[in-house]
Coordinates of C-alpha atoms in Angstrom, one line a residue:
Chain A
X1 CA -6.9 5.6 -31.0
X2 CA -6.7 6.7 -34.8
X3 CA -10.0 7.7 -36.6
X4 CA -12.1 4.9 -37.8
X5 CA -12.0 4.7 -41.8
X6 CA -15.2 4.3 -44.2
X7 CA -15.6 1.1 -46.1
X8 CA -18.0 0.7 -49.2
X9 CA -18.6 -3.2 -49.3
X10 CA -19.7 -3.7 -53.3
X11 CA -22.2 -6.9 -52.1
X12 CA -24.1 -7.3 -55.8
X13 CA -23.9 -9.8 -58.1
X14 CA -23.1 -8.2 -61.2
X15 CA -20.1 -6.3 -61.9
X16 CA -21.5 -3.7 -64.1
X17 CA -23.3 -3.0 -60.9
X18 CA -20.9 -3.2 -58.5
X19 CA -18.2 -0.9 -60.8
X20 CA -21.5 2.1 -61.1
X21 CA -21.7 2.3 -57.4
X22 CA -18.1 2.3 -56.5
X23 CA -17.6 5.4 -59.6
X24 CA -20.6 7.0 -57.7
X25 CA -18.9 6.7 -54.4
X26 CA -15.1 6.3 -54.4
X27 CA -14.8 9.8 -53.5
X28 CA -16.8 9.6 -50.4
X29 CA -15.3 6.9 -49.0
X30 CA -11.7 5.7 -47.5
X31 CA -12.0 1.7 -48.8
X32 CA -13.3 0.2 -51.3
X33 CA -14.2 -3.5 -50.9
X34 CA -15.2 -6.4 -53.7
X35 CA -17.5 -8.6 -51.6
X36 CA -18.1 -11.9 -50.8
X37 CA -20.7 -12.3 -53.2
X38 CA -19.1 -10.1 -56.0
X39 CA -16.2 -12.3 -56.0
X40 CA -17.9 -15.2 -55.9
X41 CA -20.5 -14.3 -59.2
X42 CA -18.1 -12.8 -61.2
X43 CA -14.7 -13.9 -60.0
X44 CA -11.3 -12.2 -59.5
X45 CA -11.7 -9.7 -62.3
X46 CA -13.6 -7.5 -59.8
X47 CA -10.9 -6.8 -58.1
X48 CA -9.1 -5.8 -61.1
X49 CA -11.4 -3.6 -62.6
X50 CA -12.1 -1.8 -59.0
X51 CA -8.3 -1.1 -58.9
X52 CA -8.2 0.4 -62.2
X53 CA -11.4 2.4 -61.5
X54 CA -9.8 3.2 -57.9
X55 CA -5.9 3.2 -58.5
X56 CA -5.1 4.5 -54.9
X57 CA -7.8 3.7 -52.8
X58 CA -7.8 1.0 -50.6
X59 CA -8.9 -1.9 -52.3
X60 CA -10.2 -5.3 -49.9
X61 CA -10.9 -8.9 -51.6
X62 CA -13.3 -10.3 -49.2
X63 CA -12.9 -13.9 -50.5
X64 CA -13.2 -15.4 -46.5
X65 CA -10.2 -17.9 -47.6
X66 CA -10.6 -21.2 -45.6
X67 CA -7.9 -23.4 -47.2
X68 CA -5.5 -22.7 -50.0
X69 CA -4.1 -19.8 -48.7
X70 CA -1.2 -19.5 -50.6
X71 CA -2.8 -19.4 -54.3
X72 CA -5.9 -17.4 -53.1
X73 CA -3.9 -14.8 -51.6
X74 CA -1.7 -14.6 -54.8
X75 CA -4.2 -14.5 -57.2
X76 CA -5.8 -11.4 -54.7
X77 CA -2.9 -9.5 -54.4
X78 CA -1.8 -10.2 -58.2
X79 CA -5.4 -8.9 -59.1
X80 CA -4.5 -6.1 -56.5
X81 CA -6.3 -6.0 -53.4
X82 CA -4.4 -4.8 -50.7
X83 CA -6.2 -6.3 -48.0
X84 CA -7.8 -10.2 -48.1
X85 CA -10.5 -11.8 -45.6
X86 CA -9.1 -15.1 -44.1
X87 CA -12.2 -16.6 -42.0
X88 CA -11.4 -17.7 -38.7
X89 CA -12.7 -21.5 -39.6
X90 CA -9.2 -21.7 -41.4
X91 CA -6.5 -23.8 -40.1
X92 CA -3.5 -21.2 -38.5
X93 CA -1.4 -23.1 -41.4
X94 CA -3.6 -21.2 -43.5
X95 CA -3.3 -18.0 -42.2
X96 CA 0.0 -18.3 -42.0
X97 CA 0.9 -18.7 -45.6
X98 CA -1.7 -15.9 -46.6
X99 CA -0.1 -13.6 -44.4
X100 CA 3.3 -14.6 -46.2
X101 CA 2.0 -14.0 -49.5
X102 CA 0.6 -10.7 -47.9
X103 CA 3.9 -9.4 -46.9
X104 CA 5.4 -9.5 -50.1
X105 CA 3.0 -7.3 -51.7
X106 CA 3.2 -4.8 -48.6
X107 CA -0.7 -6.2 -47.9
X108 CA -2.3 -7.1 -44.9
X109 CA -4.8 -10.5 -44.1
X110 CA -7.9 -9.5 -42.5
X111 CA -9.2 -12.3 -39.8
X112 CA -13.5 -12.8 -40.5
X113 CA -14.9 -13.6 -37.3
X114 CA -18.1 -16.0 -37.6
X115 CA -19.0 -18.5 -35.7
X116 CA -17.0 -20.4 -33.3
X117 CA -13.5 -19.3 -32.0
X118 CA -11.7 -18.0 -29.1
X119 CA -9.8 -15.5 -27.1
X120 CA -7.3 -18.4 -28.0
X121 CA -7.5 -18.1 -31.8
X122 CA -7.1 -14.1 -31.6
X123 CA -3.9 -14.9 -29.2
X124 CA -2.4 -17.3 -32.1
X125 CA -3.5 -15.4 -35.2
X126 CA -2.2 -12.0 -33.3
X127 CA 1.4 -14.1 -33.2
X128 CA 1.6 -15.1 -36.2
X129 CA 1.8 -12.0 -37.6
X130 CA -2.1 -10.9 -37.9
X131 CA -3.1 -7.4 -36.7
X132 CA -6.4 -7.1 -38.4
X133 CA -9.9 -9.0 -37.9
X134 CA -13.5 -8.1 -39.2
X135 CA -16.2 -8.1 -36.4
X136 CA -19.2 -8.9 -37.7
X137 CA -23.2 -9.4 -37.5
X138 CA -23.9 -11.4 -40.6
X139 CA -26.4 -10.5 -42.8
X140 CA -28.4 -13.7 -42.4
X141 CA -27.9 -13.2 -38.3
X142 CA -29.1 -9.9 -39.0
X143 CA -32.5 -10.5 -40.8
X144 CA -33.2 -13.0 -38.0
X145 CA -33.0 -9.7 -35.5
X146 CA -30.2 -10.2 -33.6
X147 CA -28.4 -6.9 -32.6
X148 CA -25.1 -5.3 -31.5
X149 CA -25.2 -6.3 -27.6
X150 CA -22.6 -5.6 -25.0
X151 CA -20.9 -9.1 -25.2
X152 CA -20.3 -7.9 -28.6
X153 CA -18.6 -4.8 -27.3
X154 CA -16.9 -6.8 -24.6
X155 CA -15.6 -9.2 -27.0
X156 CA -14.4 -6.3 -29.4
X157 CA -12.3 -5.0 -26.7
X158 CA -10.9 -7.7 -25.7
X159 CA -9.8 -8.1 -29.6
X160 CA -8.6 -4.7 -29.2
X161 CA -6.5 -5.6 -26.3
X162 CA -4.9 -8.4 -28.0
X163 CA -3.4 -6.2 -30.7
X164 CA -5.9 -6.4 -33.3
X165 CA -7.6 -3.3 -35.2
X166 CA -11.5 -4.3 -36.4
X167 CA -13.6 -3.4 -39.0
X168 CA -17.2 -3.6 -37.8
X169 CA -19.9 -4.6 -40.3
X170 CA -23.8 -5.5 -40.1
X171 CA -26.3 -3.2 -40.8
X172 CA -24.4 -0.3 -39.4
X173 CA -25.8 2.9 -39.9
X174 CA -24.3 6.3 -38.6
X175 CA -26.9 6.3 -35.3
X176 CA -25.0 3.3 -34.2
X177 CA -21.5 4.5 -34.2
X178 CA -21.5 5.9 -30.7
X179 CA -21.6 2.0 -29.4
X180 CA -18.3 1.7 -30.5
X181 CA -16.7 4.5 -28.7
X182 CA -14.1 2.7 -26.6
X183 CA -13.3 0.5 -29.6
X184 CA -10.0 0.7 -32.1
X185 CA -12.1 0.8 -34.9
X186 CA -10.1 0.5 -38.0
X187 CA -13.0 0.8 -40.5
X188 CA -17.2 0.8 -40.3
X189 CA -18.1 -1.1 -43.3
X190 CA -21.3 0.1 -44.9
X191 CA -23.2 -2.2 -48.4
X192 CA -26.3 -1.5 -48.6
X193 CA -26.8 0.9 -46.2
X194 CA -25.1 3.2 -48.7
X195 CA -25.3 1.2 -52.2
X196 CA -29.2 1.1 -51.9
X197 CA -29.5 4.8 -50.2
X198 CA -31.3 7.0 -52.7
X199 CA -28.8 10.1 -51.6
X200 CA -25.3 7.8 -51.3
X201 CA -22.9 10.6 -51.1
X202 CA -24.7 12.1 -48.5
X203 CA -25.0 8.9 -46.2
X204 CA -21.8 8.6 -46.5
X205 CA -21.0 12.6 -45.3
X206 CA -23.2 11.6 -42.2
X207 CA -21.0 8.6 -41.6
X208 CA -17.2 10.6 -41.5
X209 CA -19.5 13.4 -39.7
X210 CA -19.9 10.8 -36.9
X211 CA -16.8 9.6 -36.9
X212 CA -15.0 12.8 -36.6
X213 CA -18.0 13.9 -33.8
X214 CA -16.7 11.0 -32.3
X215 CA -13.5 10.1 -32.5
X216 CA -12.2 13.8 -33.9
X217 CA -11.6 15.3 -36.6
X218 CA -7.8 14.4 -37.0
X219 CA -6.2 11.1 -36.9
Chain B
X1 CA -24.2 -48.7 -46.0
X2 CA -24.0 -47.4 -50.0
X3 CA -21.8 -47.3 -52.3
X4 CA -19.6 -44.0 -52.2
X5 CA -18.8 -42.2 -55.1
X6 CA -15.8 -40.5 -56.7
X7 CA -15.9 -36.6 -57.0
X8 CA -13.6 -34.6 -59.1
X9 CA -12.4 -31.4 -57.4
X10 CA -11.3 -28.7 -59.7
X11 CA -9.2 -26.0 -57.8
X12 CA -7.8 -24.1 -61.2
X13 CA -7.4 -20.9 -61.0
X14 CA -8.5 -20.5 -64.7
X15 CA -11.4 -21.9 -66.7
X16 CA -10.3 -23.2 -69.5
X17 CA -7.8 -25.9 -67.7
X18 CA -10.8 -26.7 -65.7
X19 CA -12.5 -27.8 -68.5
X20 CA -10.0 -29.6 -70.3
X21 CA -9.7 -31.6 -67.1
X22 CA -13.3 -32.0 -66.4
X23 CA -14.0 -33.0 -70.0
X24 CA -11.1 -35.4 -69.4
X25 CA -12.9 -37.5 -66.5
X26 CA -15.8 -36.5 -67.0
X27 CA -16.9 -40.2 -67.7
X28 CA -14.7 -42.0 -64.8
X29 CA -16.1 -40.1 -62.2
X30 CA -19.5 -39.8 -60.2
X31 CA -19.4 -36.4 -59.3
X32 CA -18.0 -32.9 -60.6
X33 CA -17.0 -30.2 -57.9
X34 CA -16.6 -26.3 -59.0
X35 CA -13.7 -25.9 -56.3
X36 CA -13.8 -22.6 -53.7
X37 CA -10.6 -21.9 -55.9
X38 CA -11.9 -22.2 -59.7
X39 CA -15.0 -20.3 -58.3
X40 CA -13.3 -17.3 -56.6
X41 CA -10.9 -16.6 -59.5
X42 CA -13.4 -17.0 -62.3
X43 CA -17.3 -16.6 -60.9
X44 CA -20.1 -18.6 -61.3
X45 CA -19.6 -19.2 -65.2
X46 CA -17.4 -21.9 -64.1
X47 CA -20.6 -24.0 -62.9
X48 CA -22.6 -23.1 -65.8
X49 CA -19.8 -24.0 -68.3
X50 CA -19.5 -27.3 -66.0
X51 CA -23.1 -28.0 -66.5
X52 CA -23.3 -27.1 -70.2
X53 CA -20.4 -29.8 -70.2
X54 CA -21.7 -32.0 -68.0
X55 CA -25.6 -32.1 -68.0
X56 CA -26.0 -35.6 -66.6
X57 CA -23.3 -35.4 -63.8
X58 CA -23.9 -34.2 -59.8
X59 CA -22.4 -30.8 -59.9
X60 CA -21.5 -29.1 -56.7
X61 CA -20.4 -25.4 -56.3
X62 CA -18.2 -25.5 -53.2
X63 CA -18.7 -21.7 -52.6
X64 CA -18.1 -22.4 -48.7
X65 CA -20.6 -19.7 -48.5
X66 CA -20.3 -17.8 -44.0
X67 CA -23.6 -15.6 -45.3
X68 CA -26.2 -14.1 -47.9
X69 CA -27.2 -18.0 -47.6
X70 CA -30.2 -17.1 -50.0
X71 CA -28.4 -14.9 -52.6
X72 CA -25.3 -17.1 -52.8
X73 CA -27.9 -20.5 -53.1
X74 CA -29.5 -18.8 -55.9
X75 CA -27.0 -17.6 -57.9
X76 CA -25.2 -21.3 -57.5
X77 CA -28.8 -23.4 -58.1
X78 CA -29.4 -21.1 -61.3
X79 CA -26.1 -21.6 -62.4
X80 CA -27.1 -25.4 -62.7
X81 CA -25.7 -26.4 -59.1
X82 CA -27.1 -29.7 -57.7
X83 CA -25.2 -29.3 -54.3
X84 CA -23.8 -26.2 -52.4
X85 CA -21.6 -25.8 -49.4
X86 CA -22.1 -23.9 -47.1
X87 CA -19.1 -23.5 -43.7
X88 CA -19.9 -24.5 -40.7
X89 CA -18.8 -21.3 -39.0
X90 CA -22.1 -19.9 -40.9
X91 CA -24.8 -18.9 -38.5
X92 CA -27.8 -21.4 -38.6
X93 CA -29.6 -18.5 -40.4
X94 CA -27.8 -18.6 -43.5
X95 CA -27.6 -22.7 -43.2
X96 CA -31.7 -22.1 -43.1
X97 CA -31.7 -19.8 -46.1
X98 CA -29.5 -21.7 -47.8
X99 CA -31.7 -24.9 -47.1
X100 CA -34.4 -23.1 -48.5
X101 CA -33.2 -22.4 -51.2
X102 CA -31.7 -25.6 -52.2
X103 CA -35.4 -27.7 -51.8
X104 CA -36.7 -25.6 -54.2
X105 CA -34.4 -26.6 -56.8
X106 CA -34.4 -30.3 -55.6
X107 CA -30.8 -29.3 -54.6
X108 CA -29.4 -30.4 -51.2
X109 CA -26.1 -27.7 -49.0
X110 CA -23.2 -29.7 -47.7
X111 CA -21.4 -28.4 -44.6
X112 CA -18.1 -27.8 -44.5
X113 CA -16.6 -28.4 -41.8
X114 CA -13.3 -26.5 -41.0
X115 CA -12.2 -25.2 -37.4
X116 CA -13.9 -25.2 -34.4
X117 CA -17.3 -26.9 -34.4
X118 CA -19.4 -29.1 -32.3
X119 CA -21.4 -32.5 -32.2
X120 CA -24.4 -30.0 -31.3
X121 CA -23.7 -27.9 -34.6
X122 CA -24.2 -31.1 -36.2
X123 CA -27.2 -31.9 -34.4
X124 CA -28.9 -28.6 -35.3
X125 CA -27.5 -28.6 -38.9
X126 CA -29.6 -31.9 -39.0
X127 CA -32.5 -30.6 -37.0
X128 CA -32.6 -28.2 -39.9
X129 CA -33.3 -30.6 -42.9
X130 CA -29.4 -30.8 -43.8
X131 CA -28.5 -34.2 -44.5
X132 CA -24.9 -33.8 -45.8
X133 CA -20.9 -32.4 -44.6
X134 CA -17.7 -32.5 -45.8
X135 CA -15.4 -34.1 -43.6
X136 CA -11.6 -32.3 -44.5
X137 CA -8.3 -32.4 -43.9
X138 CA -6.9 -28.9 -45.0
X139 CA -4.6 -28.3 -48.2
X140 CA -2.4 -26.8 -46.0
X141 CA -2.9 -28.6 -42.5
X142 CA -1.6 -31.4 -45.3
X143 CA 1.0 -29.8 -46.2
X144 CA 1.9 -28.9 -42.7
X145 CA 2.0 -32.8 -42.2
X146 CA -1.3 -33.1 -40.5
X147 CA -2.6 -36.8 -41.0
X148 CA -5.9 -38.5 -40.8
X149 CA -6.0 -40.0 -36.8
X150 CA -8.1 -42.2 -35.2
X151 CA -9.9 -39.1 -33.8
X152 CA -10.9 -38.0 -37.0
X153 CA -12.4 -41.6 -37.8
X154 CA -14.2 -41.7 -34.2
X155 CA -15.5 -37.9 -35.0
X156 CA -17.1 -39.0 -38.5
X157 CA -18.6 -42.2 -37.1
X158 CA -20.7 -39.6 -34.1
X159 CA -21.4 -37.5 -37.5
X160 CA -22.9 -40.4 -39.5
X161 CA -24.9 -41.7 -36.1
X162 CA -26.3 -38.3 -36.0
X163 CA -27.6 -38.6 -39.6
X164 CA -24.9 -36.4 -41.8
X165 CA -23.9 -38.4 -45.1
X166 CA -19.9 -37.6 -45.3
X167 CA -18.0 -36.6 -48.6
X168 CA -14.8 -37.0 -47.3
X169 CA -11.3 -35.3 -48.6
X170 CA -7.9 -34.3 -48.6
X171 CA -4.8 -35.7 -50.3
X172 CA -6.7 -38.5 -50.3
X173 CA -5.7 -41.6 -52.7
X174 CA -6.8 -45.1 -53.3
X175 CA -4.6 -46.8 -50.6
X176 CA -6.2 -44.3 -47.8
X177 CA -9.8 -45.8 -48.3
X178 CA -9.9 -48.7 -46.3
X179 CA -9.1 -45.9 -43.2
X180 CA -13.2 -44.8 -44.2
X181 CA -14.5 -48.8 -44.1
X182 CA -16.8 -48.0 -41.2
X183 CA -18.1 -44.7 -42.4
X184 CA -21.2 -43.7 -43.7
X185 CA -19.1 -42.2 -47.0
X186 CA -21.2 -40.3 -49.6
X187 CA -18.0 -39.4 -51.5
X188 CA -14.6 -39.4 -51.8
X189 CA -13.3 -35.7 -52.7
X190 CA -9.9 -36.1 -54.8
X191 CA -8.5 -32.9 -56.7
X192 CA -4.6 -33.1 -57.9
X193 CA -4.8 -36.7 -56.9
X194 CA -7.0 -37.2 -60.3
X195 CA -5.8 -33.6 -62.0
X196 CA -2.3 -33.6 -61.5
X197 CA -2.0 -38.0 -62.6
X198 CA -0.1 -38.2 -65.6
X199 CA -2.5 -41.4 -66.3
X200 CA -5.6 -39.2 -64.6
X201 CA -8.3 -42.3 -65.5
X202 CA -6.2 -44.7 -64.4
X203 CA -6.1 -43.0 -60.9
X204 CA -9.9 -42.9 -61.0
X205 CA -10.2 -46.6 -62.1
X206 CA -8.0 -47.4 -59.0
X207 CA -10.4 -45.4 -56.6
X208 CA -13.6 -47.4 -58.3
X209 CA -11.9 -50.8 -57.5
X210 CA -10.5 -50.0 -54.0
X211 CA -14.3 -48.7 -53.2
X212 CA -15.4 -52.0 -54.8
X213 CA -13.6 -54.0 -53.1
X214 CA -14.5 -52.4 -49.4
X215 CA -17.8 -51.4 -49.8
X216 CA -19.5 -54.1 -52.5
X217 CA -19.6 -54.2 -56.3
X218 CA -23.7 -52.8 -55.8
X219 CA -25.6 -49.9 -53.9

């Protein structure tokens, strides 16, 4: 099991925003993500202006592509994300031609879990080339109180059986990490939880402190 | 049963084609769609520009949004939005916010309805206040030579019966409609169909008649 990475989701819908906390915290953190909402406000040319603040970090587009996955997933990697969100309501034809586009720019597709789908889906997406998928309690889900339960946990391992590496998101803060103990965590994505801290560099030291508590200080 | 209407999707990936096609048929269409595409690689200026262009017009942001229902609903409504979708692997939370949202500025959330989802998904969306979804066949389940069946036709007519007003799309053309004749169809989605015509209002004079000729020259 390698050491869970940090992810900075940018979640704000203004990109002079969005580019003052990822210069205040690209150094504290392993990935650097333009949200769903960044993307959606102020378009593609978040992406580009977080990989020329953050040349060799790496840099998601979180565009949850449910159709068109060809053209989204060039204009992403042309705008130079290295990983892109495909959400699992996608048709597999989808994926599929995301994940070619992917390959060419040595990039990866990132499989968002919401909603409805199965064991099934993980087993199809997992052949078709997919090692990565984004488990996730949303942020609506959230505010409504629902929490991190052991089906959750259950259902992550399974994932992790299956052959595919998760990024958990939600609300997570560092107390929560030892739930995910027995999980191939590829990343914890943190927005808020470190964009709105008043002290972000130092939430972000007691996340990797966790992590390497955790999972050890080397990979 | 009423009359459906004619949307234009616009899936650019840059503004300024966008507008030259919107501003093309603006005046042989019903409704004007900010496609997932066009908002993804260039924000939610497209919609405003659209709405500056277009002040009379329906105007619907097809942001597709899986979460920060409220956020996203603002951003969209503010930007001059009349309709929003929202994917139906959302949770109900975020369909609820988004709802919310949307009444306040007399605007109304479509569901889009990709992947896995169930007659009892509809019934809650409806149970919520939602009154609209977007009945799809993929760009690239299309391309992949997936047609419209008579399972799709059956699923729509339980859709309608449980209260959901259908915009209905995907490489759809004139000589598809009489498929739809016993549908409850708010609209009929066509992108390249209309942008790519090399006569583009001729295309959209020959959707008018075909939906004049099924459905009655009046409301």
């Amino acid at each position: 099991m390698t050491k869970p990475l940090l992810q900075l989701a940018l979640d704000h819908t203004d990109l002079p925003a969005a580019l003052r906390t990822a210069k205040a915290l690209k150094n504290h953190v392993d990935i650097i993500e333009a949200g769903t909402i960044l993307c959606l406000c102020e378009g593609l040319q978040a992406v580009e202006m977080l990989r020329e603040l953050c040349p060799y970090k790496i840099l998601v587009a979180d565009l949850k592509v449910a159709d068109a996955g060809e053209t989204l997933a060039l204009e992403a990697f042309q705008a130079g994300a290295n990983w892109m969100t495909v959400i699992c309501a996608a048709p597999l034809a989808t994926v599929i031609k995301a994940h070619d586009v992917a390959k060419t720019y040595q990039g990866e597709i990132q499989i968002e879990l919401f909603g409805n789908w199965t064991m099934q889906d993980a087993r199809d997406w997992h052949a078709a080339g997919i090692r990565q998928a984004i488990y996730h309690r949303g942020r609506d889900a959230q505010a409504s109180g629902q929490t991190w339960g052991q089906q959750d946990l259950d259902r992550m391992k399974q994932l992790s059986d299956i052959g595919l590496r998760l990024s958990v998101t939600g609300g997570i803060t560092p107390a929560d990490l030892p739930l995910f103990r027995d999980i191939d965590v590829q990343a914890f994505i943190a927005g808020r939880a470190l964009s709105d801290a008043t002290q972000p560099a130092q939430v972000a030291q007691a996340f990797h402190q966790q992590i390497s508590a955790i999972w050890g200080a080397t990979a």
